């Protein structure tokens, strides 16, 4: 084991011991030992499978730093597991029956076995293979595999302004630490202050990531964020507005709501085909209208980057519209009418009733839809983009998922595609965790 790797593992063990020792109710030596094991083993678990190759002399500084980041992530996961293990035990429910529901211990596992088999075959095994291929030079046409350590990852790293990336990353970490301190203050700190700190830290970290990547992959990263944020924010705002209108007592409301939900049943490629027919610069419906009414044709979105992104966002919003409406209309039906009537009696305007009564009541649904819409925007827009723009013009709609599939299709490079898919997955997980931390606590249930 290289000396730097051993030193990093020892540091992870010490940090784990210090962190876990401050939590839980069990004995202090036991907590410290659990934290040390969690931190040390977590760092070891991510570096040992690649044989500590990032600390080899043949690799560059960015490989060395990337290896340390991997070990830090593994240590953090191990420390979190140790804290969970040392958490106070729950008191048994005195109202529960003393006898077990299952007479045989193996019966629950037998009932779960079909689900576990599906998860292993279609989720866990492909995930393990993706991790393995991400450290290899492997192609579809050549079964031979060559170890590349973390080169498939670090070849995407090439900061043109490393100091700016470092400053932004530091600002983001300071913001996270400040957010933790503000959360501990509880109600003594205004919610707006915590929201601002959380937003600044998130923006700083995402901006730092943009400056870490090479120029080519930075464009993929920025395009992915633009289209994803536009799809999620625009989709939720439009869906909520349409759902609020569709919920009003009008004749034929049930038929109208059913028709609004239909787009959800259409696949993304078909959505791309429909919007190609609408926005095509030569034969599209919009072009026909603008030519007839305004005596001017529609610009070709396949040669205009901003228009291409806008068309993809509109098509993606339309595709998710029915799904969002289904939940929002159902949520509106659960709002007690007396709350709205009380607000009307107090003199609240229509906007105030919508802002202070309807939106808070729908916050659990909005929180859920943000997660599902983010998943769609990051992973399921390939079909729409492939039919509408094929990633163009000039990479203006080349999102991360489209780039990954193109890497597989054009060069058959399993290693590079696997590495990029892991980066995308890590980004979505990080964004979801930030959302749970920043907005999850503001959700009002009941």
Coordinates of C-alpha atoms in Angstrom, one line a residue:
X1 CA 0.0 0.0 0.0
X2 CA 1.5 3.4 -0.9
X3 CA 2.3 5.7 2.0
X4 CA -0.1 8.5 0.9
X5 CA -3.0 6.0 0.8
X6 CA -2.1 4.7 4.2
X7 CA -2.0 8.2 5.6
X8 CA -5.4 9.0 4.0
X9 CA -6.9 5.9 5.5
X10 CA -5.5 6.9 9.0
X11 CA -6.9 10.4 8.6
X12 CA -10.3 9.0 7.6
X13 CA -10.3 6.7 10.7
X14 CA -9.4 9.6 13.0
X15 CA -12.1 11.8 11.6
X16 CA -14.6 9.0 11.8
X17 CA -13.7 8.3 15.4
X18 CA -14.1 12.0 16.3
X19 CA -17.4 12.4 14.5
X20 CA -19.1 9.2 15.7
X21 CA -17.9 9.7 19.3
X22 CA -20.0 12.8 19.5
X23 CA -23.2 11.0 18.7
X24 CA -25.2 8.2 20.1
X25 CA -25.7 6.9 23.6
X26 CA -23.4 3.9 23.7
X27 CA -20.1 3.9 25.4
X28 CA -17.5 6.4 24.2
X29 CA -14.8 3.8 23.3
X30 CA -17.3 1.8 21.3
X31 CA -18.5 4.8 19.4
X32 CA -14.9 5.9 18.6
X33 CA -14.0 2.4 17.5
X34 CA -17.1 2.2 15.2
X35 CA -16.3 5.6 13.7
X36 CA -12.7 4.7 13.1
X37 CA -13.6 1.4 11.4
X38 CA -16.3 3.1 9.3
X39 CA -14.0 5.9 8.1
X40 CA -11.0 3.7 7.5
X41 CA -12.8 0.8 5.9
X42 CA -14.9 3.2 3.8
X43 CA -11.7 4.8 2.4
X44 CA -10.1 1.4 1.9
X45 CA -13.2 0.0 0.1
X46 CA -13.0 2.5 -2.8
X47 CA -9.2 2.5 -3.3
X48 CA -8.3 -1.2 -2.8
X49 CA -10.4 -2.5 -5.8
X50 CA -8.3 -0.2 -8.1
X51 CA -5.1 -1.3 -6.4
X52 CA -4.4 2.3 -5.2
X53 CA -3.4 3.2 -8.7
X54 CA -4.1 6.9 -8.3
X55 CA -1.0 7.2 -6.1
X56 CA 1.3 5.7 -8.7
X57 CA 4.0 7.8 -10.2
X58 CA 2.8 7.3 -13.8
X59 CA -0.3 9.3 -13.2
X60 CA -0.9 13.0 -13.1
X61 CA -1.7 15.3 -10.2
X62 CA -5.4 15.3 -11.1
X63 CA -5.5 11.5 -10.8
X64 CA -3.9 11.8 -7.3
X65 CA -6.5 14.4 -6.2
X66 CA -9.3 12.3 -7.7
X67 CA -8.2 9.3 -5.7
X68 CA -8.3 11.4 -2.5
X69 CA -11.8 12.6 -3.4
X70 CA -12.9 9.0 -3.9
X71 CA -11.4 8.0 -0.5
X72 CA -13.1 10.9 1.2
X73 CA -16.5 9.9 -0.3
X74 CA -16.0 6.3 0.8
X75 CA -15.0 7.5 4.3
X76 CA -18.0 9.7 4.5
X77 CA -20.3 6.8 3.6
X78 CA -18.6 4.6 6.2
X79 CA -18.9 7.2 8.9
X80 CA -22.6 7.7 8.1
X81 CA -23.1 4.0 8.4
X82 CA -21.2 3.9 11.7
X83 CA -23.4 6.8 13.1
X84 CA -26.5 5.0 12.1
X85 CA -25.3 1.8 13.8
X86 CA -24.5 3.8 17.0
X87 CA -27.8 5.6 17.0
X88 CA -30.0 5.2 20.1
X89 CA -32.1 2.0 19.9
X90 CA -35.8 2.5 19.6
X91 CA -37.9 1.4 22.5
X92 CA -40.1 -1.6 21.8
X93 CA -43.7 -0.9 21.2
X94 CA -45.6 -2.0 24.3
X95 CA -48.8 -2.2 22.4
X96 CA -47.5 -4.7 19.8
X97 CA -48.2 -8.4 20.2
X98 CA -45.5 -10.5 21.6
X99 CA -45.8 -13.3 19.0
X100 CA -44.3 -13.0 15.6
X101 CA -46.4 -12.6 12.5
X102 CA -44.3 -15.2 10.7
X103 CA -43.9 -18.7 12.2
X104 CA -40.8 -19.3 10.1
X105 CA -38.0 -16.8 9.7
X106 CA -37.5 -17.8 6.0
X107 CA -41.0 -17.0 4.9
X108 CA -40.5 -13.2 4.5
X109 CA -37.3 -13.9 2.5
X110 CA -39.2 -16.4 0.3
X111 CA -41.9 -13.9 -0.5
X112 CA -39.3 -11.2 -1.2
X113 CA -37.1 -13.5 -3.4
X114 CA -38.8 -12.6 -6.8
X115 CA -38.3 -8.9 -6.1
X116 CA -34.7 -9.4 -4.9
X117 CA -33.9 -11.5 -8.0
X118 CA -35.2 -8.8 -10.3
X119 CA -33.2 -6.2 -8.4
X120 CA -30.0 -8.2 -8.6
X121 CA -30.3 -9.1 -12.3
X122 CA -31.6 -5.7 -13.6
X123 CA -30.1 -3.2 -11.1
X124 CA -27.3 -4.3 -8.8
X125 CA -25.4 -6.5 -11.3
X126 CA -25.5 -3.8 -14.1
X127 CA -24.4 -1.2 -11.6
X128 CA -21.4 -3.3 -10.5
X129 CA -20.5 -3.9 -14.1
X130 CA -20.7 -0.2 -14.8
X131 CA -18.3 0.5 -12.0
X132 CA -16.0 -2.2 -13.2
X133 CA -16.0 -1.0 -16.8
X134 CA -15.4 2.6 -15.8
X135 CA -11.8 1.7 -14.9
X136 CA -11.2 -0.2 -18.1
X137 CA -10.3 0.4 -21.7
X138 CA -13.0 -1.8 -23.2
X139 CA -14.8 -1.7 -26.5
X140 CA -17.8 -3.6 -27.8
X141 CA -15.9 -5.0 -30.8
X142 CA -12.9 -6.1 -28.7
X143 CA -13.4 -8.4 -25.7
X144 CA -9.9 -7.6 -24.3
X145 CA -9.9 -5.2 -21.4
X146 CA -7.0 -3.0 -20.2
X147 CA -6.9 -1.3 -16.8
X148 CA -7.0 2.5 -17.0
X149 CA -7.3 3.3 -13.3
X150 CA -9.4 6.5 -13.2
X151 CA -8.3 7.9 -16.5
X152 CA -11.9 7.6 -18.0
X153 CA -12.9 10.1 -15.3
X154 CA -9.9 12.4 -15.1
X155 CA -9.8 12.8 -18.9
X156 CA -12.9 14.9 -18.5
X157 CA -11.2 17.1 -16.0
X158 CA -9.2 20.1 -17.4
X159 CA -10.0 23.3 -15.6
X160 CA -9.1 26.4 -17.6
X161 CA -9.5 28.5 -14.4
X162 CA -8.5 26.2 -11.5
X163 CA -8.3 28.9 -8.9
X164 CA -11.9 30.1 -9.8
X165 CA -13.1 26.5 -9.4
X166 CA -11.3 26.2 -6.1
X167 CA -12.8 29.5 -4.8
X168 CA -16.3 28.5 -5.8
X169 CA -15.9 25.0 -4.3
X170 CA -14.7 26.6 -1.1
X171 CA -17.6 29.0 -1.0
X172 CA -20.0 26.1 -1.5
X173 CA -18.4 24.1 1.3
X174 CA -18.6 27.2 3.6
X175 CA -22.2 27.6 2.7
X176 CA -22.9 23.9 3.6
X177 CA -21.2 24.4 7.0
X178 CA -23.2 27.6 7.6
X179 CA -26.4 25.8 6.6
X180 CA -25.7 23.1 9.2
X181 CA -25.1 25.7 11.9
X182 CA -28.2 27.6 10.9
X183 CA -30.3 24.4 11.0
X184 CA -29.1 23.8 14.6
X185 CA -30.3 27.2 15.6
X186 CA -33.8 26.2 14.6
X187 CA -36.5 28.8 14.7
X188 CA -34.2 31.4 16.0
X189 CA -32.9 31.9 12.4
X190 CA -35.3 33.2 9.7
X191 CA -36.2 30.6 7.1
X192 CA -35.3 33.1 4.3
X193 CA -31.7 33.2 5.6
X194 CA -31.4 29.5 5.5
X195 CA -32.9 29.4 2.0
X196 CA -30.4 32.0 0.8
X197 CA -27.4 30.2 2.3
X198 CA -28.6 26.9 0.8
X199 CA -29.1 28.3 -2.6
X200 CA -25.8 30.1 -2.6
X201 CA -23.9 27.0 -1.6
X202 CA -25.6 24.9 -4.3
X203 CA -25.0 27.4 -7.0
X204 CA -21.4 27.8 -6.0
X205 CA -20.8 24.0 -6.1
X206 CA -22.5 23.6 -9.5
X207 CA -20.5 26.5 -10.9
X208 CA -17.3 25.0 -9.5
X209 CA -18.1 21.7 -11.3
X210 CA -18.6 23.6 -14.6
X211 CA -15.1 25.1 -14.3
X212 CA -13.5 21.7 -13.4
X213 CA -14.4 20.0 -16.6
X214 CA -12.8 20.3 -20.0
X215 CA -14.2 22.7 -22.5
X216 CA -16.1 19.9 -24.4
X217 CA -17.6 18.3 -21.4
X218 CA -18.3 21.7 -19.7
X219 CA -20.7 22.4 -22.6
X220 CA -22.4 19.1 -22.0
X221 CA -22.7 19.9 -18.3
X222 CA -24.1 23.4 -18.9
X223 CA -26.5 22.2 -21.6
X224 CA -27.8 19.4 -19.3
X225 CA -28.4 21.9 -16.5
X226 CA -30.2 24.4 -18.7
X227 CA -32.6 21.9 -20.3
X228 CA -33.2 20.0 -17.0
X229 CA -33.9 23.1 -14.9
X230 CA -36.1 24.5 -17.7
X231 CA -38.0 21.3 -18.0
X232 CA -38.6 20.9 -14.2
X233 CA -39.3 24.5 -13.3
X234 CA -41.4 25.3 -16.4
X235 CA -43.2 22.0 -16.2
X236 CA -44.2 22.4 -12.6
X237 CA -45.3 26.0 -12.9
X238 CA -47.4 25.3 -16.1
X239 CA -48.8 22.1 -14.6
X240 CA -49.9 23.8 -11.4
X241 CA -51.5 26.6 -13.3
X242 CA -53.4 24.3 -15.7
X243 CA -54.4 22.0 -12.8
X244 CA -55.8 25.0 -10.8
X245 CA -57.9 26.1 -13.8
X246 CA -59.0 22.5 -14.6
X247 CA -60.1 22.0 -11.0
X248 CA -62.6 24.9 -11.3
X249 CA -66.3 23.8 -11.5
X250 CA -66.9 23.9 -15.2
X251 CA -69.1 21.8 -17.5
X252 CA -67.3 18.8 -18.9
X253 CA -64.4 19.1 -16.4
X254 CA -63.9 15.4 -16.1
X255 CA -63.5 15.0 -19.9
X256 CA -61.2 18.0 -20.0
X257 CA -59.0 16.6 -17.2
X258 CA -58.8 13.2 -19.0
X259 CA -57.7 14.8 -22.2
X260 CA -55.0 16.7 -20.3
X261 CA -53.5 13.6 -18.9
X262 CA -53.1 11.8 -22.3
X263 CA -49.6 13.2 -23.2
X264 CA -48.2 11.1 -20.4
X265 CA -49.0 7.9 -22.4
X266 CA -46.9 9.0 -25.3
X267 CA -43.2 8.0 -25.6
X268 CA -40.5 10.6 -25.8
X269 CA -39.6 9.8 -29.4
X270 CA -43.2 10.3 -30.4
X271 CA -43.2 13.6 -28.5
X272 CA -40.2 14.6 -30.6
X273 CA -42.0 13.6 -33.8
X274 CA -45.0 15.7 -32.8
X275 CA -43.0 18.8 -32.1
X276 CA -40.9 18.3 -35.2
X277 CA -44.2 18.6 -37.1
X278 CA -45.1 21.7 -35.1
X279 CA -41.8 23.6 -35.2
X280 CA -40.3 22.5 -38.5
X281 CA -39.1 25.6 -40.4
X282 CA -40.3 24.3 -43.8
X283 CA -43.5 22.4 -43.2
X284 CA -44.3 23.0 -39.6
X285 CA -47.6 24.3 -38.2
X286 CA -46.0 27.3 -36.5
X287 CA -44.2 28.2 -39.6
X288 CA -47.4 28.1 -41.6
X289 CA -49.2 30.4 -39.0
X290 CA -46.3 32.9 -38.8
X291 CA -46.1 33.1 -42.6
X292 CA -49.8 33.5 -43.0
X293 CA -50.4 36.0 -40.2
X294 CA -47.1 37.8 -39.9
X295 CA -45.7 37.3 -43.4
X296 CA -42.5 36.0 -41.9
X297 CA -41.3 32.4 -41.5
X298 CA -40.2 30.7 -38.3
X299 CA -36.4 30.4 -37.7
X300 CA -35.0 27.0 -38.1
X301 CA -34.5 25.6 -34.7
X302 CA -32.0 23.1 -36.0
X303 CA -29.6 25.9 -36.8
X304 CA -30.4 28.2 -33.9
X305 CA -29.0 27.0 -30.5
X306 CA -31.3 28.9 -28.2
X307 CA -34.4 28.0 -30.2
X308 CA -33.3 24.4 -30.3
X309 CA -33.0 24.3 -26.5
X310 CA -36.4 26.0 -26.1
X311 CA -38.1 23.5 -28.4
X312 CA -36.6 20.6 -26.5
X313 CA -37.7 22.1 -23.2
X314 CA -41.2 22.7 -24.5
X315 CA -41.5 19.2 -25.8
X316 CA -40.2 17.7 -22.5
X317 CA -42.7 19.9 -20.5
X318 CA -45.5 18.7 -22.7
X319 CA -44.5 15.1 -22.2
X320 CA -44.5 15.4 -18.4
X321 CA -47.6 17.6 -18.3
X322 CA -50.1 14.8 -17.9
X323 CA -48.2 13.1 -15.1
X324 CA -47.9 16.4 -13.2
X325 CA -51.5 17.3 -13.7
X326 CA -52.6 13.9 -12.4
X327 CA -51.1 14.5 -9.1
X328 CA -51.9 18.2 -8.8
X329 CA -55.6 17.7 -9.6
X330 CA -55.8 14.9 -7.0
X331 CA -54.0 17.2 -4.5
X332 CA -56.4 20.1 -5.1
X333 CA -59.3 17.8 -4.3
X334 CA -57.8 17.2 -0.8
X335 CA -57.7 20.9 0.2
X336 CA -60.4 21.6 2.7
X337 CA -62.9 24.1 1.3
X338 CA -63.3 25.8 4.6
X339 CA -59.6 26.9 4.5
X340 CA -60.2 28.7 1.2
X341 CA -63.5 30.2 2.5
X342 CA -61.8 31.4 5.7
X343 CA -59.1 33.2 3.6
X344 CA -61.9 34.8 1.5
X345 CA -63.7 36.0 4.6
X346 CA -60.4 37.5 5.8
X347 CA -60.2 39.5 2.6
X348 CA -57.5 37.6 0.8
X349 CA -57.4 38.1 -2.9
X350 CA -57.4 35.2 -5.4
X351 CA -53.6 35.3 -5.7
X352 CA -53.2 35.4 -1.9
X353 CA -55.4 32.4 -1.5
X354 CA -53.4 30.6 -4.1
X355 CA -50.1 31.7 -2.6
X356 CA -50.8 31.1 1.1
X357 CA -53.4 28.3 1.0
X358 CA -53.1 26.3 -2.1
X359 CA -49.4 26.1 -2.7
X360 CA -48.5 25.1 0.9
X361 CA -51.2 22.5 0.9
X362 CA -49.7 21.1 -2.3
X363 CA -46.1 21.2 -1.1
X364 CA -45.8 17.4 -0.5
X365 CA -46.9 16.7 -4.1
X366 CA -44.6 19.4 -5.5
X367 CA -41.7 17.9 -3.6
X368 CA -42.4 14.5 -5.0
X369 CA -42.8 15.9 -8.5
X370 CA -39.5 17.7 -8.4
X371 CA -37.7 14.4 -7.8
X372 CA -39.6 12.6 -10.6
X373 CA -39.3 15.4 -13.1
X374 CA -35.5 15.7 -12.4
X375 CA -35.2 12.0 -13.1
X376 CA -37.1 12.4 -16.3
X377 CA -35.1 15.5 -17.4
X378 CA -31.7 13.9 -16.8
X379 CA -32.4 10.3 -18.0
X380 CA -35.4 10.2 -20.3
X381 CA -35.1 13.0 -22.8
X382 CA -32.8 11.1 -25.2
X383 CA -35.6 10.0 -27.5
X384 CA -37.0 13.5 -27.8
X385 CA -33.6 15.1 -28.4
X386 CA -32.5 12.4 -30.9
X387 CA -35.6 13.0 -33.1
X388 CA -35.7 16.8 -32.8
X389 CA -32.1 17.9 -32.9
X390 CA -29.7 14.9 -32.6
X391 CA -27.8 16.9 -30.0
X392 CA -27.3 19.9 -32.3
X393 CA -26.9 22.6 -33.4
X394 CA -23.2 22.7 -32.3
X395 CA -23.9 20.6 -29.2
X396 CA -26.6 23.0 -28.0
X397 CA -28.9 20.1 -27.0
X398 CA -26.2 17.5 -26.3
X399 CA -27.2 16.6 -22.7
X400 CA -25.2 14.2 -20.6
X401 CA -27.5 11.2 -21.4
X402 CA -27.3 11.8 -25.1
X403 CA -23.5 12.1 -24.9
X404 CA -23.3 8.8 -23.0
X405 CA -25.3 7.0 -25.6
X406 CA -23.4 8.6 -28.5
X407 CA -20.1 7.4 -26.9
X408 CA -21.5 3.9 -26.9
X409 CA -23.0 4.1 -30.4
X410 CA -20.2 5.8 -32.3
X411 CA -17.0 4.4 -30.7
X412 CA -18.3 1.5 -28.6
X413 CA -16.2 2.7 -25.7
X414 CA -17.7 0.9 -22.7
X415 CA -15.2 2.4 -20.3
X416 CA -15.7 6.0 -21.2
X417 CA -19.4 5.7 -21.4
X418 CA -19.6 3.9 -18.0
X419 CA -17.5 6.6 -16.4
X420 CA -19.8 9.4 -17.7
X421 CA -22.9 7.5 -16.6
X422 CA -21.4 7.3 -13.1
X423 CA -20.7 11.0 -13.1
X424 CA -24.3 11.7 -14.2
X425 CA -25.7 9.4 -11.6
X426 CA -23.6 11.0 -8.9
X427 CA -24.7 14.4 -10.0
X428 CA -28.4 13.5 -9.8
X429 CA -27.9 11.9 -6.4
X430 CA -26.2 15.0 -5.1
X431 CA -28.9 17.3 -6.5
X432 CA -31.6 15.1 -5.0
X433 CA -29.9 15.1 -1.6
X434 CA -29.5 18.9 -1.7
X435 CA -33.2 19.1 -2.5
X436 CA -34.2 16.9 0.4
X437 CA -32.1 18.9 2.7
X438 CA -33.1 22.4 1.5
X439 CA -36.8 21.9 0.6
X440 CA -37.8 18.7 2.3
X441 CA -38.1 20.3 5.7
X442 CA -40.4 23.0 4.3
X443 CA -43.0 20.5 3.1
X444 CA -46.2 20.8 5.1
X445 CA -48.0 17.6 5.8
X446 CA -51.6 17.9 6.9

